[in-house]
mmCIF file of C-alpha atoms in Angstrom:
data_model
loop_
_atom_site.group_PDB
_atom_site.id
_atom_site.type_symbol
_atom_site.label_atom_id
_atom_site.label_comp_id
_atom_site.label_asym_id
_atom_site.label_seq_id
_atom_site.Cartn_x
_atom_site.Cartn_y
_atom_site.Cartn_z
ATOM 1 C CA UNK A 1 108.480 -15.344 226.332
ATOM 2 C CA UNK A 2 110.264 -17.717 228.684
ATOM 3 C CA UNK A 3 112.219 -20.542 227.072
ATOM 4 C CA UNK A 4 112.177 -23.813 228.992
ATOM 5 C CA UNK A 5 115.548 -25.504 228.536
ATOM 6 C CA UNK A 6 116.053 -29.203 227.953
ATOM 7 C CA UNK A 7 118.395 -31.169 230.176
ATOM 8 C CA UNK A 8 120.930 -31.174 227.327
ATOM 9 C CA UNK A 9 120.679 -27.388 227.134
ATOM 10 C CA UNK A 10 121.278 -27.128 230.877
ATOM 11 C CA UNK A 11 124.456 -29.158 230.474
ATOM 12 C CA UNK A 12 125.609 -26.817 227.697
ATOM 13 C CA UNK A 13 124.830 -23.814 229.881
ATOM 14 C CA UNK A 14 126.890 -25.365 232.649
ATOM 15 C CA UNK A 15 129.873 -25.376 230.266
ATOM 16 C CA UNK A 16 129.367 -21.659 229.588
ATOM 17 C CA UNK A 17 128.916 -21.011 233.296
ATOM 18 C CA UNK A 18 132.139 -22.758 234.181
ATOM 19 C CA UNK A 19 134.015 -20.436 231.814
ATOM 20 C CA UNK A 20 132.446 -17.445 233.557
ATOM 21 C CA UNK A 21 133.544 -18.786 236.938
ATOM 22 C CA UNK A 22 137.096 -19.289 235.691
ATOM 23 C CA UNK A 23 137.214 -15.771 234.238
ATOM 24 C CA UNK A 24 136.020 -14.260 237.516
ATOM 25 C CA UNK A 25 138.569 -16.299 239.442
ATOM 26 C CA UNK A 26 141.322 -14.988 237.150
ATOM 27 C CA UNK A 27 140.174 -11.391 237.637
ATOM 28 C CA UNK A 28 139.992 -11.861 241.406
ATOM 29 C CA UNK A 29 143.485 -13.352 241.497
ATOM 30 C CA UNK A 30 144.846 -10.426 239.488
ATOM 31 C CA UNK A 31 143.292 -7.776 241.749
ATOM 32 C CA UNK A 32 145.734 -6.002 244.069
ATOM 33 C CA UNK A 33 146.614 -2.443 245.049
ATOM 34 C CA UNK A 34 148.199 -0.736 242.036
ATOM 35 C CA UNK A 35 146.540 -3.014 239.475
ATOM 36 C CA UNK A 36 144.065 -1.343 237.126
ATOM 37 C CA UNK A 37 140.547 -2.459 236.332
ATOM 38 C CA UNK A 38 141.648 -2.826 232.705
ATOM 39 C CA UNK A 39 144.113 -5.453 233.849
ATOM 40 C CA UNK A 40 141.270 -7.386 235.480
ATOM 41 C CA UNK A 41 139.428 -7.187 232.168
ATOM 42 C CA UNK A 42 142.483 -8.526 230.347
ATOM 43 C CA UNK A 43 142.775 -11.462 232.741
ATOM 44 C CA UNK A 44 139.135 -12.372 232.061
ATOM 45 C CA UNK A 45 139.588 -11.947 228.286
ATOM 46 C CA UNK A 46 142.421 -14.458 228.302
ATOM 47 C CA UNK A 47 140.207 -17.067 229.961
ATOM 48 C CA UNK A 48 137.387 -16.510 227.470
ATOM 49 C CA UNK A 49 139.778 -16.718 224.528
ATOM 50 C CA UNK A 50 141.415 -19.913 225.785
ATOM 51 C CA UNK A 51 137.966 -21.513 226.173
ATOM 52 C CA UNK A 52 136.820 -20.434 222.715
ATOM 53 C CA UNK A 53 134.062 -18.354 224.312
ATOM 54 C CA UNK A 54 132.696 -14.994 223.323
ATOM 55 C CA UNK A 55 131.572 -12.119 225.531
ATOM 56 C CA UNK A 56 127.953 -10.938 225.740
ATOM 57 C CA UNK A 57 129.240 -7.745 227.399
ATOM 58 C CA UNK A 58 131.711 -6.611 224.740
ATOM 59 C CA UNK A 59 129.927 -4.363 222.254
ATOM 60 C CA UNK A 60 126.583 -4.647 224.081
ATOM 61 C CA UNK A 61 124.497 -1.519 223.609
ATOM 62 C CA UNK A 62 120.964 -1.354 225.013
ATOM 63 C CA UNK A 63 118.727 1.518 223.982
ATOM 64 C CA UNK A 64 119.742 3.705 226.915
ATOM 65 C CA UNK A 65 123.511 3.337 226.447
ATOM 66 C CA UNK A 66 125.387 6.158 224.690
ATOM 67 C CA UNK A 67 128.136 3.837 223.446
ATOM 68 C CA UNK A 68 128.683 0.064 223.199
ATOM 69 C CA UNK A 69 130.211 -1.482 226.303
ATOM 70 C CA UNK A 70 133.989 -1.690 225.671
ATOM 71 C CA UNK A 71 135.019 -4.628 227.898
ATOM 72 C CA UNK A 72 134.269 -8.258 228.795
ATOM 73 C CA UNK A 73 133.717 -7.490 232.480
ATOM 74 C CA UNK A 74 132.111 -4.718 234.472
ATOM 75 C CA UNK A 75 134.368 -3.505 237.282
ATOM 76 C CA UNK A 76 132.455 -1.392 239.805
ATOM 77 C CA UNK A 77 134.520 0.207 242.581
ATOM 78 C CA UNK A 78 133.345 1.563 245.945
ATOM 79 C CA UNK A 79 130.201 3.651 245.326
ATOM 80 C CA UNK A 80 129.654 2.104 241.871
ATOM 81 C CA UNK A 81 126.844 -0.443 242.067
ATOM 82 C CA UNK A 82 127.021 -2.041 238.612
ATOM 83 C CA UNK A 83 128.114 -1.492 234.992
ATOM 84 C CA UNK A 84 131.488 0.048 235.773
ATOM 85 C CA UNK A 85 133.724 0.441 232.711
ATOM 86 C CA UNK A 86 137.246 -0.887 233.406
ATOM 87 C CA UNK A 87 139.699 2.005 233.309
ATOM 88 C CA UNK A 88 143.328 2.905 233.950
ATOM 89 C CA UNK A 89 142.905 4.133 237.525
ATOM 90 C CA UNK A 90 144.895 1.828 239.832
ATOM 91 C CA UNK A 91 142.977 0.041 242.544
ATOM 92 C CA UNK A 92 143.831 1.209 246.051
ATOM 93 C CA UNK A 93 144.227 -0.690 249.290
ATOM 94 C CA UNK A 94 140.768 -1.075 250.820
ATOM 95 C CA UNK A 95 138.779 -0.567 247.619
ATOM 96 C CA UNK A 96 135.535 -2.524 247.432
ATOM 97 C CA UNK A 97 135.279 -4.087 243.975
ATOM 98 C CA UNK A 98 132.491 -5.894 242.137
ATOM 99 C CA UNK A 99 133.313 -7.789 238.939
ATOM 100 C CA UNK A 100 130.507 -8.956 236.655
ATOM 101 C CA UNK A 101 131.276 -11.307 233.756
ATOM 102 C CA UNK A 102 129.446 -13.202 231.047
ATOM 103 C CA UNK A 103 130.380 -15.806 228.459
ATOM 104 C CA UNK A 104 128.859 -17.180 225.282
ATOM 105 C CA UNK A 105 129.822 -20.757 224.453
ATOM 106 C CA UNK A 106 128.246 -23.028 221.837
ATOM 107 C CA UNK A 107 125.236 -20.748 221.623
ATOM 108 C CA UNK A 108 124.540 -20.491 225.356
ATOM 109 C CA UNK A 109 125.198 -17.751 227.898
ATOM 110 C CA UNK A 110 126.399 -17.607 231.486
ATOM 111 C CA UNK A 111 126.473 -14.586 233.812
ATOM 112 C CA UNK A 112 127.891 -14.146 237.316
ATOM 113 C CA UNK A 113 129.313 -11.482 239.620
ATOM 114 C CA UNK A 114 131.546 -11.357 242.686
ATOM 115 C CA UNK A 115 132.416 -8.664 245.240
ATOM 116 C CA UNK A 116 135.583 -8.416 247.313
ATOM 117 C CA UNK A 117 137.970 -5.987 248.959
ATOM 118 C CA UNK A 118 141.401 -5.249 247.533
ATOM 119 C CA UNK A 119 143.994 -5.436 250.304
ATOM 120 C CA UNK A 120 142.815 -4.646 253.826
ATOM 121 C CA UNK A 121 139.047 -4.720 254.262
ATOM 122 C CA UNK A 122 137.046 -2.306 256.381
ATOM 123 C CA UNK A 123 134.705 -4.187 258.746
ATOM 124 C CA UNK A 124 131.673 -2.445 257.295
ATOM 125 C CA UNK A 125 132.654 -3.551 253.796
ATOM 126 C CA UNK A 126 133.159 -7.130 254.936
ATOM 127 C CA UNK A 127 129.646 -7.120 256.404
ATOM 128 C CA UNK A 128 128.200 -5.614 253.219
ATOM 129 C CA UNK A 129 129.820 -8.251 250.999
ATOM 130 C CA UNK A 130 128.840 -11.086 253.330
ATOM 131 C CA UNK A 131 125.247 -9.869 253.264
ATOM 132 C CA UNK A 132 125.266 -9.732 249.456
ATOM 133 C CA UNK A 133 126.288 -13.385 249.339
ATOM 134 C CA UNK A 134 123.753 -14.288 252.037
ATOM 135 C CA UNK A 135 121.039 -12.598 249.960
ATOM 136 C CA UNK A 136 122.182 -14.511 246.884
ATOM 137 C CA UNK A 137 122.078 -17.780 248.821
ATOM 138 C CA UNK A 138 118.585 -16.973 250.077
ATOM 139 C CA UNK A 139 117.380 -16.192 246.565
ATOM 140 C CA UNK A 140 118.833 -19.415 245.207
ATOM 141 C CA UNK A 141 117.251 -21.339 248.072
ATOM 142 C CA UNK A 142 113.836 -20.042 247.004
ATOM 143 C CA UNK A 143 114.387 -21.012 243.351
ATOM 144 C CA UNK A 144 112.281 -24.167 243.636
ATOM 145 C CA UNK A 145 109.812 -25.785 241.269
ATOM 146 C CA UNK A 146 106.362 -24.699 242.418
ATOM 147 C CA UNK A 147 107.556 -21.432 243.918
ATOM 148 C CA UNK A 148 107.164 -18.120 242.128
ATOM 149 C CA UNK A 149 109.439 -15.268 241.091
ATOM 150 C CA UNK A 150 108.107 -13.289 244.054
ATOM 151 C CA UNK A 151 109.448 -15.917 246.438
ATOM 152 C CA UNK A 152 112.976 -15.327 245.144
ATOM 153 C CA UNK A 153 112.525 -11.542 245.307
ATOM 154 C CA UNK A 154 111.135 -11.714 248.832
ATOM 155 C CA UNK A 155 113.980 -13.928 250.067
ATOM 156 C CA UNK A 156 116.601 -11.538 248.701
ATOM 157 C CA UNK A 157 114.867 -8.397 249.944
ATOM 158 C CA UNK A 158 114.351 -9.758 253.434
ATOM 159 C CA UNK A 159 118.080 -10.405 253.885
ATOM 160 C CA UNK A 160 119.059 -6.993 252.515
ATOM 161 C CA UNK A 161 116.497 -4.949 254.438
ATOM 162 C CA UNK A 162 116.986 -6.772 257.733
ATOM 163 C CA UNK A 163 120.676 -5.849 257.563
ATOM 164 C CA UNK A 164 119.780 -2.185 256.987
ATOM 165 C CA UNK A 165 120.927 -1.966 253.364
ATOM 166 C CA UNK A 166 119.339 -0.297 250.377
ATOM 167 C CA UNK A 167 118.255 -2.008 247.165
ATOM 168 C CA UNK A 168 118.690 0.061 243.974
ATOM 169 C CA UNK A 169 115.378 0.728 242.267
ATOM 170 C CA UNK A 170 114.943 -0.742 238.804
ATOM 171 C CA UNK A 171 117.759 -3.281 238.934
ATOM 172 C CA UNK A 172 117.573 -7.032 239.418
ATOM 173 C CA UNK A 173 118.104 -10.429 237.868
ATOM 174 C CA UNK A 174 116.775 -11.890 234.646
ATOM 175 C CA UNK A 175 116.193 -14.956 232.603
ATOM 176 C CA UNK A 176 119.174 -16.222 230.626
ATOM 177 C CA UNK A 177 119.769 -18.780 227.907
ATOM 178 C CA UNK A 178 120.637 -18.213 224.275
ATOM 179 C CA UNK A 179 120.953 -14.540 225.171
ATOM 180 C CA UNK A 180 122.296 -12.937 228.322
ATOM 181 C CA UNK A 181 119.036 -11.108 229.044
ATOM 182 C CA UNK A 182 115.785 -12.996 228.615
ATOM 183 C CA UNK A 183 112.399 -13.092 230.326
ATOM 184 C CA UNK A 184 111.452 -13.131 233.138
ATOM 185 C CA UNK A 185 112.774 -10.283 235.257
ATOM 186 C CA UNK A 186 113.807 -11.241 238.789
ATOM 187 C CA UNK A 187 113.400 -8.312 241.218
ATOM 188 C CA UNK A 188 115.485 -8.051 244.357
ATOM 189 C CA UNK A 189 112.443 -7.272 246.481
ATOM 190 C CA UNK A 190 108.869 -8.430 246.283
ATOM 191 C CA UNK A 191 105.935 -10.277 247.764
ATOM 192 C CA UNK A 192 106.027 -14.054 248.229
ATOM 193 C CA UNK A 193 103.579 -16.138 246.244
ATOM 194 C CA UNK A 194 103.382 -13.586 243.434
ATOM 195 C CA UNK A 195 104.666 -13.627 239.877
ATOM 196 C CA UNK A 196 105.487 -16.343 237.383
ATOM 197 C CA UNK A 197 105.538 -19.949 238.635
ATOM 198 C CA UNK A 198 108.948 -21.635 238.524
ATOM 199 C CA UNK A 199 109.247 -24.724 236.303
ATOM 200 C CA UNK A 200 111.915 -27.328 235.638
ATOM 201 C CA UNK A 201 114.130 -26.021 232.846
ATOM 202 C CA UNK A 202 113.865 -22.317 233.626
ATOM 203 C CA UNK A 203 117.239 -20.591 234.042
ATOM 204 C CA UNK A 204 117.627 -17.347 235.966
ATOM 205 C CA UNK A 205 120.469 -14.971 236.719
ATOM 206 C CA UNK A 206 119.843 -14.120 240.372
ATOM 207 C CA UNK A 207 121.753 -11.009 241.421
ATOM 208 C CA UNK A 208 121.230 -9.027 244.609
ATOM 209 C CA UNK A 209 122.723 -5.517 244.671
ATOM 210 C CA UNK A 210 123.108 -3.736 247.991
ATOM 211 C CA UNK A 211 123.683 -0.082 248.883
ATOM 212 C CA UNK A 212 125.604 0.263 252.126
ATOM 213 C CA UNK A 213 124.061 3.583 253.174
ATOM 214 C CA UNK A 214 120.562 2.154 253.344
ATOM 215 C CA UNK A 215 118.968 4.281 250.632
ATOM 216 C CA UNK A 216 117.740 3.031 247.269
ATOM 217 C CA UNK A 217 118.606 6.049 245.117
ATOM 218 C CA UNK A 218 121.272 5.988 242.436
ATOM 219 C CA UNK A 219 122.355 7.824 239.315
ATOM 220 C CA UNK A 220 124.182 7.177 236.064
ATOM 221 C CA UNK A 221 127.721 8.540 235.866
ATOM 222 C CA UNK A 222 128.988 10.729 233.027
ATOM 223 C CA UNK A 223 130.269 7.702 231.101
ATOM 224 C CA UNK A 224 126.644 6.724 230.510
ATOM 225 C CA UNK A 225 127.126 3.248 231.960
ATOM 226 C CA UNK A 226 128.301 3.225 235.582
ATOM 227 C CA UNK A 227 125.504 3.267 238.162
ATOM 228 C CA UNK A 228 126.537 4.985 241.430
ATOM 229 C CA UNK A 229 124.903 5.429 244.829
ATOM 230 C CA UNK A 230 123.428 8.882 245.418
ATOM 231 C CA UNK A 231 124.682 9.038 249.000
ATOM 232 C CA UNK A 232 128.245 8.047 248.082
ATOM 233 C CA UNK A 233 128.104 4.893 250.191
ATOM 234 C CA UNK A 234 129.652 1.683 248.986
ATOM 235 C CA UNK A 235 127.817 -1.077 247.159
ATOM 236 C CA UNK A 236 128.128 -4.826 246.637
ATOM 237 C CA UNK A 237 126.851 -7.173 243.927
ATOM 238 C CA UNK A 238 126.703 -10.983 243.850
ATOM 239 C CA UNK A 239 125.256 -13.136 241.070
ATOM 240 C CA UNK A 240 124.919 -16.700 239.831
ATOM 241 C CA UNK A 241 123.199 -18.296 236.857
ATOM 242 C CA UNK A 242 120.810 -20.854 238.352
ATOM 243 C CA UNK A 243 118.779 -23.624 236.728
ATOM 244 C CA UNK A 244 115.400 -24.507 238.219
ATOM 245 C CA UNK A 245 115.162 -28.303 238.331
ATOM 246 C CA UNK A 246 112.963 -30.966 239.867
ATOM 247 C CA UNK A 247 115.966 -31.847 242.049
ATOM 248 C CA UNK A 248 116.347 -28.296 243.350
ATOM 249 C CA UNK A 249 118.277 -25.221 242.179
ATOM 250 C CA UNK A 250 121.456 -25.952 240.223
ATOM 251 C CA UNK A 251 124.171 -23.278 240.151
ATOM 252 C CA UNK A 252 125.638 -23.186 236.641
ATOM 253 C CA UNK A 253 128.355 -20.570 237.273
ATOM 254 C CA UNK A 254 130.247 -22.272 240.088
ATOM 255 C CA UNK A 255 133.811 -23.516 239.613
#
């Protein structure tokens, strides 16, 4: 079931989204060679606490997970696509990092992700990250009243495939509102003009994920959470929570 949000609800979700953006900015600022992923998690925790917000990530345990997620952010490094558990391994110069964060504030959720290089970037990583953000922008641009979910999926997939990148099977965006994961699903590849029609008041987490090697295959690491590329190539992830409105798409997780 898809919940259509009122304008007042969209304003409340914007408050939650702003907290997410601030937490991601704090994690990004903290990132440097020698800093651990756990330290990025701590930086985000401090922002959530100061805002009086909770974390939809911390303690989250879907049916397939062996243990509850132990952090407020996912930190996925290099060949990790998503769901990386923040650990004690220091980040190295040139690491490609994706940080995914959520917040719960006054009963509403926000969800967003960023990708960046720590220290000196390899040109191929810069191109991968830039394409992830271009795919996100394309998906948001298709999030218009009267369009369909397939239009968003097609816009994202076209950017990714034309750049030669893979799209991990089975992963994509989702509805969001009172919970982090709601209907409908938002694939990262699809046919235009297909799927659920977009209406004013729908809110979607749009999140392209790209595999640098061009393949789509992936596997779950031994921790039961981290999703890695099968070919060992690097990955990037970009995400915003977006409201569908009669005035066009409204990004709720921007600063």
